[in-house]
Amino acid sequence: MINIAIDGPAGAGKSSAAKLAAKELGYIYVDTGALYRAVGVAVLRRGLDTAKKEDVIPVLAEIKIELRFIDGAQRVYLDGEDVSAEIRLPEASMAASNVSAIPAVRAFLFDLQRSIAKNNNCLMDGRDIGTVVLPDAQLKIFLTATPEIRAKRRFLELEQKGTPVDYDALLEEIKQRDYNDSHRAVAPLKPADDAVMLDSGDLTLDEVVKRICCLAAEI
Ligand code: DC
């Protein structure tokens, strides 16, 4: 199977670009952040603290998380319920970042990610795909952009959706998540030694997709 790993910070454009590139290549697109979000939602639903491992770890024994691919689009199921919309709520972002720092949560989701990659040609995006989950991926890409550019993109996206938010608060949240994701002890966000670095700051979405497809054509 061909496996392509795309890692990078929140808002670098990984999911939009990876989704389109996967379509072009005929691979499935796997958004691993959705798995951490689903764990975060399960903990929030129980009224527990996503930052406390004593709260989070017992929840893992009670839940089942699955990914299903419907017409190539990924849906996330928590105990058989489709939570694909709920995991995108703003509170799910910080919840996901919090639970993702807990080693037991990472171990809980590891086999699921590995088995999808073993059985499918896929483009998998996340934070530790090239470094931990798929160290043997045939292609690893680390997609970045400055926090300001990422906050601006997200700001415009939310404004277009009719749910404007404060830019400064957004920038602060992005910086906080960058810090959390890259300073945790286990599987921190960092490029694999053999990753191709791609800065999406000066590129359009189409250009990023083209670069990914060109790199994939060289595999
Ligand atoms: O990609 P995202 O914003 O949906 O991810 C949500 C959180 O999950 C992110 O803050 C860090 C965590 N995450 C992770 O630790 N490892 C991954 N492979 C994917 C996401």
PDB file of C-alpha atoms and ligand atoms in Angstrom:
ATOM      1  CA  MET A   1       0.000   0.000   0.000  1.00  0.00           C
ATOM      2  CA  ILE A   2       1.091   3.559  -0.614  1.00  0.00           C
ATOM      3  CA  ASN A   3       1.013   5.716   2.508  1.00  0.00           C
ATOM      4  CA  ILE A   4       1.565   9.458   2.496  1.00  0.00           C
ATOM      5  CA  ALA A   5       1.936  11.272   5.820  1.00  0.00           C
ATOM      6  CA  ILE A   6       1.037  14.931   6.104  1.00  0.00           C
ATOM      7  CA  ASP A   7       1.823  16.589   9.415  1.00  0.00           C
ATOM      8  CA  GLY A   8       1.811  20.177  10.555  1.00  0.00           C
ATOM      9  CA  PRO A   9       0.244  22.646  12.974  1.00  0.00           C
ATOM     10  CA  ALA A  10      -3.449  23.491  13.247  1.00  0.00           C
ATOM     11  CA  GLY A  11      -4.712  25.607  10.369  1.00  0.00           C
ATOM     12  CA  ALA A  12      -1.813  25.047   7.946  1.00  0.00           C
ATOM     13  CA  GLY A  13      -4.335  23.766   5.395  1.00  0.00           C
ATOM     14  CA  LYS A  14      -3.534  20.071   5.799  1.00  0.00           C
ATOM     15  CA  SER A  15      -7.075  18.783   5.627  1.00  0.00           C
ATOM     16  CA  SER A  16      -8.247  20.894   2.649  1.00  0.00           C
ATOM     17  CA  ALA A  17      -5.127  20.084   0.656  1.00  0.00           C
ATOM     18  CA  ALA A  18      -4.907  16.434   1.660  1.00  0.00           C
ATOM     19  CA  LYS A  19      -8.576  15.853   0.882  1.00  0.00           C
ATOM     20  CA  LEU A  20      -8.216  17.216  -2.664  1.00  0.00           C
ATOM     21  CA  ALA A  21      -4.886  15.503  -3.291  1.00  0.00           C
ATOM     22  CA  ALA A  22      -6.315  12.173  -2.097  1.00  0.00           C
ATOM     23  CA  LYS A  23      -9.201  12.535  -4.533  1.00  0.00           C
ATOM     24  CA  GLU A  24      -6.812  13.258  -7.377  1.00  0.00           C
ATOM     25  CA  LEU A  25      -4.627  10.290  -6.473  1.00  0.00           C
ATOM     26  CA  GLY A  26      -7.548   7.928  -5.821  1.00  0.00           C
ATOM     27  CA  TYR A  27      -6.459   7.309  -2.220  1.00  0.00           C
ATOM     28  CA  ILE A  28      -8.523   7.588   0.924  1.00  0.00           C
ATOM     29  CA  TYR A  29      -7.970  10.639   3.081  1.00  0.00           C
ATOM     30  CA  VAL A  30      -7.644   9.986   6.797  1.00  0.00           C
ATOM     31  CA  ASP A  31      -7.973  12.905   9.196  1.00  0.00           C
ATOM     32  CA  THR A  32      -6.498  11.607  12.453  1.00  0.00           C
ATOM     33  CA  GLY A  33      -7.317  14.796  14.358  1.00  0.00           C
ATOM     34  CA  ALA A  34     -10.941  13.655  14.168  1.00  0.00           C
ATOM     35  CA  LEU A  35     -10.066  10.666  16.361  1.00  0.00           C
ATOM     36  CA  TYR A  36      -8.597  12.853  19.111  1.00  0.00           C
ATOM     37  CA  ARG A  37     -11.599  15.147  18.772  1.00  0.00           C
ATOM     38  CA  ALA A  38     -13.964  12.182  19.238  1.00  0.00           C
ATOM     39  CA  VAL A  39     -12.146  11.194  22.448  1.00  0.00           C
ATOM     40  CA  GLY A  40     -12.380  14.843  23.577  1.00  0.00           C
ATOM     41  CA  VAL A  41     -16.131  14.876  22.882  1.00  0.00           C
ATOM     42  CA  ALA A  42     -16.640  11.645  24.828  1.00  0.00           C
ATOM     43  CA  VAL A  43     -14.903  13.207  27.846  1.00  0.00           C
ATOM     44  CA  LEU A  44     -16.791  16.521  27.529  1.00  0.00           C
ATOM     45  CA  ARG A  45     -20.117  14.688  27.281  1.00  0.00           C
ATOM     46  CA  ARG A  46     -19.422  13.076  30.628  1.00  0.00           C
ATOM     47  CA  GLY A  47     -18.759  16.479  32.179  1.00  0.00           C
ATOM     48  CA  LEU A  48     -15.159  15.509  32.929  1.00  0.00           C
ATOM     49  CA  ASP A  49     -11.909  17.488  32.617  1.00  0.00           C
ATOM     50  CA  THR A  50     -10.123  16.792  29.302  1.00  0.00           C
ATOM     51  CA  ALA A  51      -6.824  18.007  30.760  1.00  0.00           C
ATOM     52  CA  LYS A  52      -6.816  15.485  33.638  1.00  0.00           C
ATOM     53  CA  LYS A  53      -5.567  12.019  32.859  1.00  0.00           C
ATOM     54  CA  GLU A  54      -7.454  10.606  35.879  1.00  0.00           C
ATOM     55  CA  ASP A  55     -10.652  11.813  34.194  1.00  0.00           C
ATOM     56  CA  VAL A  56      -9.756  10.797  30.642  1.00  0.00           C
ATOM     57  CA  ILE A  57      -8.186   7.336  30.997  1.00  0.00           C
ATOM     58  CA  PRO A  58     -11.251   5.545  32.476  1.00  0.00           C
ATOM     59  CA  VAL A  59     -13.359   6.877  29.585  1.00  0.00           C
ATOM     60  CA  LEU A  60     -11.187   4.973  27.080  1.00  0.00           C
ATOM     61  CA  ALA A  61     -12.430   1.648  28.449  1.00  0.00           C
ATOM     62  CA  GLU A  62     -16.031   2.715  27.861  1.00  0.00           C
ATOM     63  CA  ILE A  63     -15.898   3.978  24.278  1.00  0.00           C
ATOM     64  CA  LYS A  64     -15.540   2.673  20.743  1.00  0.00           C
ATOM     65  CA  ILE A  65     -14.314   4.983  17.998  1.00  0.00           C
ATOM     66  CA  GLU A  66     -14.542   4.067  14.323  1.00  0.00           C
ATOM     67  CA  LEU A  67     -13.857   5.730  11.018  1.00  0.00           C
ATOM     68  CA  ARG A  68     -16.068   4.900   8.056  1.00  0.00           C
ATOM     69  CA  PHE A  69     -15.474   6.061   4.518  1.00  0.00           C
ATOM     70  CA  ILE A  70     -18.672   6.952   2.688  1.00  0.00           C
ATOM     71  CA  ASP A  71     -18.122   7.928  -0.972  1.00  0.00           C
ATOM     72  CA  GLY A  72     -14.523   8.632  -0.037  1.00  0.00           C
ATOM     73  CA  ALA A  73     -15.529  11.017   2.772  1.00  0.00           C
ATOM     74  CA  GLN A  74     -14.519  10.172   6.307  1.00  0.00           C
ATOM     75  CA  ARG A  75     -17.178   9.969   9.035  1.00  0.00           C
ATOM     76  CA  VAL A  76     -16.329   9.502  12.696  1.00  0.00           C
ATOM     77  CA  TYR A  77     -18.413   7.304  14.973  1.00  0.00           C
ATOM     78  CA  LEU A  78     -18.439   7.340  18.738  1.00  0.00           C
ATOM     79  CA  ASP A  79     -20.200   4.257  20.107  1.00  0.00           C
ATOM     80  CA  GLY A  80     -22.033   3.838  16.825  1.00  0.00           C
ATOM     81  CA  GLU A  81     -23.192   7.477  16.660  1.00  0.00           C
ATOM     82  CA  ASP A  82     -21.985   9.750  13.854  1.00  0.00           C
ATOM     83  CA  VAL A  83     -20.258  12.639  15.683  1.00  0.00           C
ATOM     84  CA  SER A  84     -18.627  14.155  12.564  1.00  0.00           C
ATOM     85  CA  ALA A  85     -20.369  17.518  13.131  1.00  0.00           C
ATOM     86  CA  GLU A  86     -20.029  17.677  16.921  1.00  0.00           C
ATOM     87  CA  ILE A  87     -16.250  17.176  16.799  1.00  0.00           C
ATOM     88  CA  ARG A  88     -15.921  20.448  14.842  1.00  0.00           C
ATOM     89  CA  LEU A  89     -17.410  22.592  17.615  1.00  0.00           C
ATOM     90  CA  PRO A  90     -14.809  25.029  19.025  1.00  0.00           C
ATOM     91  CA  GLU A  91     -14.749  23.365  22.462  1.00  0.00           C
ATOM     92  CA  ALA A  92     -13.788  20.083  20.785  1.00  0.00           C
ATOM     93  CA  SER A  93     -10.535  21.627  19.458  1.00  0.00           C
ATOM     94  CA  MET A  94      -9.010  22.375  22.842  1.00  0.00           C
ATOM     95  CA  ALA A  95     -10.472  19.140  24.251  1.00  0.00           C
ATOM     96  CA  ALA A  96      -8.680  17.213  21.476  1.00  0.00           C
ATOM     97  CA  SER A  97      -5.423  19.039  22.110  1.00  0.00           C
ATOM     98  CA  ASN A  98      -5.708  18.264  25.844  1.00  0.00           C
ATOM     99  CA  VAL A  99      -6.494  14.553  25.507  1.00  0.00           C
ATOM    100  CA  SER A 100      -3.858  14.122  22.798  1.00  0.00           C
ATOM    101  CA  ALA A 101      -1.115  14.881  25.337  1.00  0.00           C
ATOM    102  CA  ILE A 102      -2.067  11.776  27.346  1.00  0.00           C
ATOM    103  CA  PRO A 103       0.026   8.745  26.268  1.00  0.00           C
ATOM    104  CA  ALA A 104      -2.833   6.292  26.943  1.00  0.00           C
ATOM    105  CA  VAL A 105      -5.025   8.176  24.470  1.00  0.00           C
ATOM    106  CA  ARG A 106      -2.334   8.020  21.786  1.00  0.00           C
ATOM    107  CA  ALA A 107      -1.872   4.285  22.411  1.00  0.00           C
ATOM    108  CA  PHE A 108      -5.648   3.781  22.258  1.00  0.00           C
ATOM    109  CA  LEU A 109      -5.823   5.324  18.760  1.00  0.00           C
ATOM    110  CA  PHE A 110      -2.576   3.906  17.373  1.00  0.00           C
ATOM    111  CA  ASP A 111      -3.785   0.498  16.099  1.00  0.00           C
ATOM    112  CA  LEU A 112      -6.806   1.996  14.378  1.00  0.00           C
ATOM    113  CA  GLN A 113      -4.596   4.385  12.391  1.00  0.00           C
ATOM    114  CA  ARG A 114      -2.078   1.675  11.560  1.00  0.00           C
ATOM    115  CA  SER A 115      -4.679  -0.790  10.354  1.00  0.00           C
ATOM    116  CA  ILE A 116      -6.284   1.748   8.010  1.00  0.00           C
ATOM    117  CA  ALA A 117      -2.874   2.491   6.493  1.00  0.00           C
ATOM    118  CA  LYS A 118      -2.057  -1.193   6.185  1.00  0.00           C
ATOM    119  CA  ASN A 119      -5.209  -1.916   4.198  1.00  0.00           C
ATOM    120  CA  ASN A 120      -5.556   1.181   2.017  1.00  0.00           C
ATOM    121  CA  ASN A 121      -3.587   3.529  -0.184  1.00  0.00           C
ATOM    122  CA  CYS A 122      -4.011   6.608   1.948  1.00  0.00           C
ATOM    123  CA  LEU A 123      -3.033  10.136   2.671  1.00  0.00           C
ATOM    124  CA  MET A 124      -3.102  10.500   6.438  1.00  0.00           C
ATOM    125  CA  ASP A 125      -2.907  13.851   8.176  1.00  0.00           C
ATOM    126  CA  GLY A 126      -2.072  14.639  11.776  1.00  0.00           C
ATOM    127  CA  ARG A 127       0.824  15.672  13.983  1.00  0.00           C
ATOM    128  CA  ASP A 128       2.875  12.488  14.429  1.00  0.00           C
ATOM    129  CA  ILE A 129       2.036  10.477  11.323  1.00  0.00           C
ATOM    130  CA  GLY A 130       5.508  10.685   9.748  1.00  0.00           C
ATOM    131  CA  THR A 131       7.333  10.371  13.072  1.00  0.00           C
ATOM    132  CA  VAL A 132       5.338   7.747  14.994  1.00  0.00           C
ATOM    133  CA  VAL A 133       2.278   6.276  13.296  1.00  0.00           C
ATOM    134  CA  LEU A 134       3.703   5.620   9.804  1.00  0.00           C
ATOM    135  CA  PRO A 135       7.485   5.969  10.074  1.00  0.00           C
ATOM    136  CA  ASP A 136       7.785   3.896   6.878  1.00  0.00           C
ATOM    137  CA  ALA A 137       5.421   6.054   4.807  1.00  0.00           C
ATOM    138  CA  GLN A 138       6.731   6.381   1.228  1.00  0.00           C
ATOM    139  CA  LEU A 139       6.278  10.155   1.384  1.00  0.00           C
ATOM    140  CA  LYS A 140       6.191  12.524   4.362  1.00  0.00           C
ATOM    141  CA  ILE A 141       5.208  16.151   4.091  1.00  0.00           C
ATOM    142  CA  PHE A 142       5.337  18.787   6.830  1.00  0.00           C
ATOM    143  CA  LEU A 143       2.968  21.598   5.961  1.00  0.00           C
ATOM    144  CA  THR A 144       3.380  24.885   7.810  1.00  0.00           C
ATOM    145  CA  ALA A 145       2.446  28.580   7.736  1.00  0.00           C
ATOM    146  CA  THR A 146       2.928  31.335  10.310  1.00  0.00           C
ATOM    147  CA  PRO A 147       0.376  31.531  13.163  1.00  0.00           C
ATOM    148  CA  GLU A 148      -0.787  34.917  11.788  1.00  0.00           C
ATOM    149  CA  ILE A 149      -1.523  33.523   8.335  1.00  0.00           C
ATOM    150  CA  ARG A 150      -3.297  30.508   9.811  1.00  0.00           C
ATOM    151  CA  ALA A 151      -5.402  32.701  12.116  1.00  0.00           C
ATOM    152  CA  LYS A 152      -6.307  34.995   9.231  1.00  0.00           C
ATOM    153  CA  ARG A 153      -7.432  32.090   7.041  1.00  0.00           C
ATOM    154  CA  ARG A 154      -9.546  30.667   9.830  1.00  0.00           C
ATOM    155  CA  PHE A 155     -10.966  34.133  10.555  1.00  0.00           C
ATOM    156  CA  LEU A 156     -12.062  34.580   6.925  1.00  0.00           C
ATOM    157  CA  GLU A 157     -13.485  31.058   6.794  1.00  0.00           C
ATOM    158  CA  LEU A 158     -15.629  31.630   9.904  1.00  0.00           C
ATOM    159  CA  GLU A 159     -16.687  35.061   8.690  1.00  0.00           C
ATOM    160  CA  GLN A 160     -17.852  33.501   5.415  1.00  0.00           C
ATOM    161  CA  LYS A 161     -19.790  30.870   7.331  1.00  0.00           C
ATOM    162  CA  GLY A 162     -21.588  33.688   9.154  1.00  0.00           C
ATOM    163  CA  THR A 163     -19.971  32.926  12.508  1.00  0.00           C
ATOM    164  CA  PRO A 164     -17.408  35.721  12.917  1.00  0.00           C
ATOM    165  CA  VAL A 165     -15.003  35.509  15.825  1.00  0.00           C
ATOM    166  CA  ASP A 166     -12.405  37.843  17.292  1.00  0.00           C
ATOM    167  CA  TYR A 167      -9.132  37.630  15.308  1.00  0.00           C
ATOM    168  CA  ASP A 168      -6.891  38.173  18.341  1.00  0.00           C
ATOM    169  CA  ALA A 169      -8.656  35.437  20.299  1.00  0.00           C
ATOM    170  CA  LEU A 170      -8.252  33.105  17.319  1.00  0.00           C
ATOM    171  CA  LEU A 171      -4.543  33.902  17.015  1.00  0.00           C
ATOM    172  CA  GLU A 172      -4.090  33.294  20.733  1.00  0.00           C
ATOM    173  CA  GLU A 173      -5.871  29.922  20.496  1.00  0.00           C
ATOM    174  CA  ILE A 174      -3.703  28.858  17.559  1.00  0.00           C
ATOM    175  CA  LYS A 175      -0.517  29.816  19.403  1.00  0.00           C
ATOM    176  CA  GLN A 176      -1.689  27.985  22.519  1.00  0.00           C
ATOM    177  CA  ARG A 177      -2.481  24.822  20.541  1.00  0.00           C
ATOM    178  CA  ASP A 178       0.885  25.030  18.722  1.00  0.00           C
ATOM    179  CA  TYR A 179       2.601  25.243  22.071  1.00  0.00           C
ATOM    180  CA  ASN A 180       0.608  22.333  23.558  1.00  0.00           C
ATOM    181  CA  ASP A 181       1.045  20.141  20.489  1.00  0.00           C
ATOM    182  CA  SER A 182       4.774  20.717  20.114  1.00  0.00           C
ATOM    183  CA  HIS A 183       5.741  20.630  23.794  1.00  0.00           C
ATOM    184  CA  ARG A 184       3.995  17.475  24.955  1.00  0.00           C
ATOM    185  CA  ALA A 185       6.276  14.669  26.091  1.00  0.00           C
ATOM    186  CA  VAL A 186       4.820  11.989  23.800  1.00  0.00           C
ATOM    187  CA  ALA A 187       4.793  12.249  20.000  1.00  0.00           C
ATOM    188  CA  PRO A 188       5.142  16.036  19.873  1.00  0.00           C
ATOM    189  CA  LEU A 189       4.446  17.912  16.660  1.00  0.00           C
ATOM    190  CA  LYS A 190       7.723  17.992  14.727  1.00  0.00           C
ATOM    191  CA  PRO A 191       8.856  17.177  11.206  1.00  0.00           C
ATOM    192  CA  ALA A 192      10.238  13.693  10.560  1.00  0.00           C
ATOM    193  CA  ASP A 193      13.919  13.790   9.563  1.00  0.00           C
ATOM    194  CA  ASP A 194      12.979  12.714   6.045  1.00  0.00           C
ATOM    195  CA  ALA A 195       9.924  14.982   5.657  1.00  0.00           C
ATOM    196  CA  VAL A 196       9.599  17.420   2.766  1.00  0.00           C
ATOM    197  CA  MET A 197       8.925  20.883   4.243  1.00  0.00           C
ATOM    198  CA  LEU A 198       6.144  22.809   2.530  1.00  0.00           C
ATOM    199  CA  ASP A 199       5.206  26.357   3.572  1.00  0.00           C
ATOM    200  CA  SER A 200       1.619  27.031   2.514  1.00  0.00           C
ATOM    201  CA  GLY A 201       1.899  30.737   3.409  1.00  0.00           C
ATOM    202  CA  ASP A 202       2.557  32.003  -0.103  1.00  0.00           C
ATOM    203  CA  LEU A 203       0.714  29.252  -1.946  1.00  0.00           C
ATOM    204  CA  THR A 204      -2.911  28.901  -2.980  1.00  0.00           C
ATOM    205  CA  LEU A 205      -4.752  25.728  -2.056  1.00  0.00           C
ATOM    206  CA  ASP A 206      -4.465  24.543  -5.670  1.00  0.00           C
ATOM    207  CA  GLU A 207      -0.715  25.069  -5.617  1.00  0.00           C
ATOM    208  CA  VAL A 208      -0.345  23.065  -2.409  1.00  0.00           C
ATOM    209  CA  VAL A 209      -2.425  20.225  -3.895  1.00  0.00           C
ATOM    210  CA  LYS A 210      -0.281  20.273  -7.052  1.00  0.00           C
ATOM    211  CA  ARG A 211       2.934  20.074  -5.019  1.00  0.00           C
ATOM    212  CA  ILE A 212       1.597  17.117  -3.047  1.00  0.00           C
ATOM    213  CA  CYS A 213       0.520  15.308  -6.233  1.00  0.00           C
ATOM    214  CA  CYS A 214       3.900  16.003  -7.893  1.00  0.00           C
ATOM    215  CA  LEU A 215       5.733  14.612  -4.864  1.00  0.00           C
ATOM    216  CA  ALA A 216       3.410  11.580  -4.864  1.00  0.00           C
ATOM    217  CA  ALA A 217       4.141  10.976  -8.554  1.00  0.00           C
ATOM    218  CA  GLU A 218       7.821  10.560  -7.659  1.00  0.00           C
ATOM    219  CA  ILE A 219       7.184   7.726  -5.187  1.00  0.00           C
TER     220      ILE A 219
HETATM  221  O1   DC B   1      -5.954  18.321  13.232  1.00  0.00           O
HETATM  222  P1   DC B   1      -6.933  18.778  14.310  1.00  0.00           P
HETATM  223  O2   DC B   1      -6.879  20.253  14.591  1.00  0.00           O
HETATM  224  O3   DC B   1      -8.323  18.297  14.070  1.00  0.00           O
HETATM  225  O4   DC B   1      -6.416  18.041  15.631  1.00  0.00           O
HETATM  226  C1   DC B   1      -7.008  18.245  16.890  1.00  0.00           C
HETATM  227  C2   DC B   1      -5.967  17.997  17.985  1.00  0.00           C
HETATM  228  O5   DC B   1      -5.613  16.621  18.007  1.00  0.00           O
HETATM  229  C3   DC B   1      -4.668  18.770  17.813  1.00  0.00           C
HETATM  230  O6   DC B   1      -4.646  19.916  18.634  1.00  0.00           O
HETATM  231  C4   DC B   1      -3.582  17.812  18.223  1.00  0.00           C
HETATM  232  C5   DC B   1      -4.215  16.459  18.224  1.00  0.00           C
HETATM  233  N1   DC B   1      -3.666  15.549  17.233  1.00  0.00           N
HETATM  234  C6   DC B   1      -2.562  14.816  17.584  1.00  0.00           C
HETATM  235  O7   DC B   1      -2.039  14.995  18.676  1.00  0.00           O
HETATM  236  N2   DC B   1      -2.054  13.899  16.721  1.00  0.00           N
HETATM  237  C7   DC B   1      -2.602  13.712  15.520  1.00  0.00           C
HETATM  238  N3   DC B   1      -2.090  12.793  14.706  1.00  0.00           N
HETATM  239  C8   DC B   1      -3.718  14.488  15.117  1.00  0.00           C
HETATM  240  C9   DC B   1      -4.220  15.417  15.996  1.00  0.00           C
END
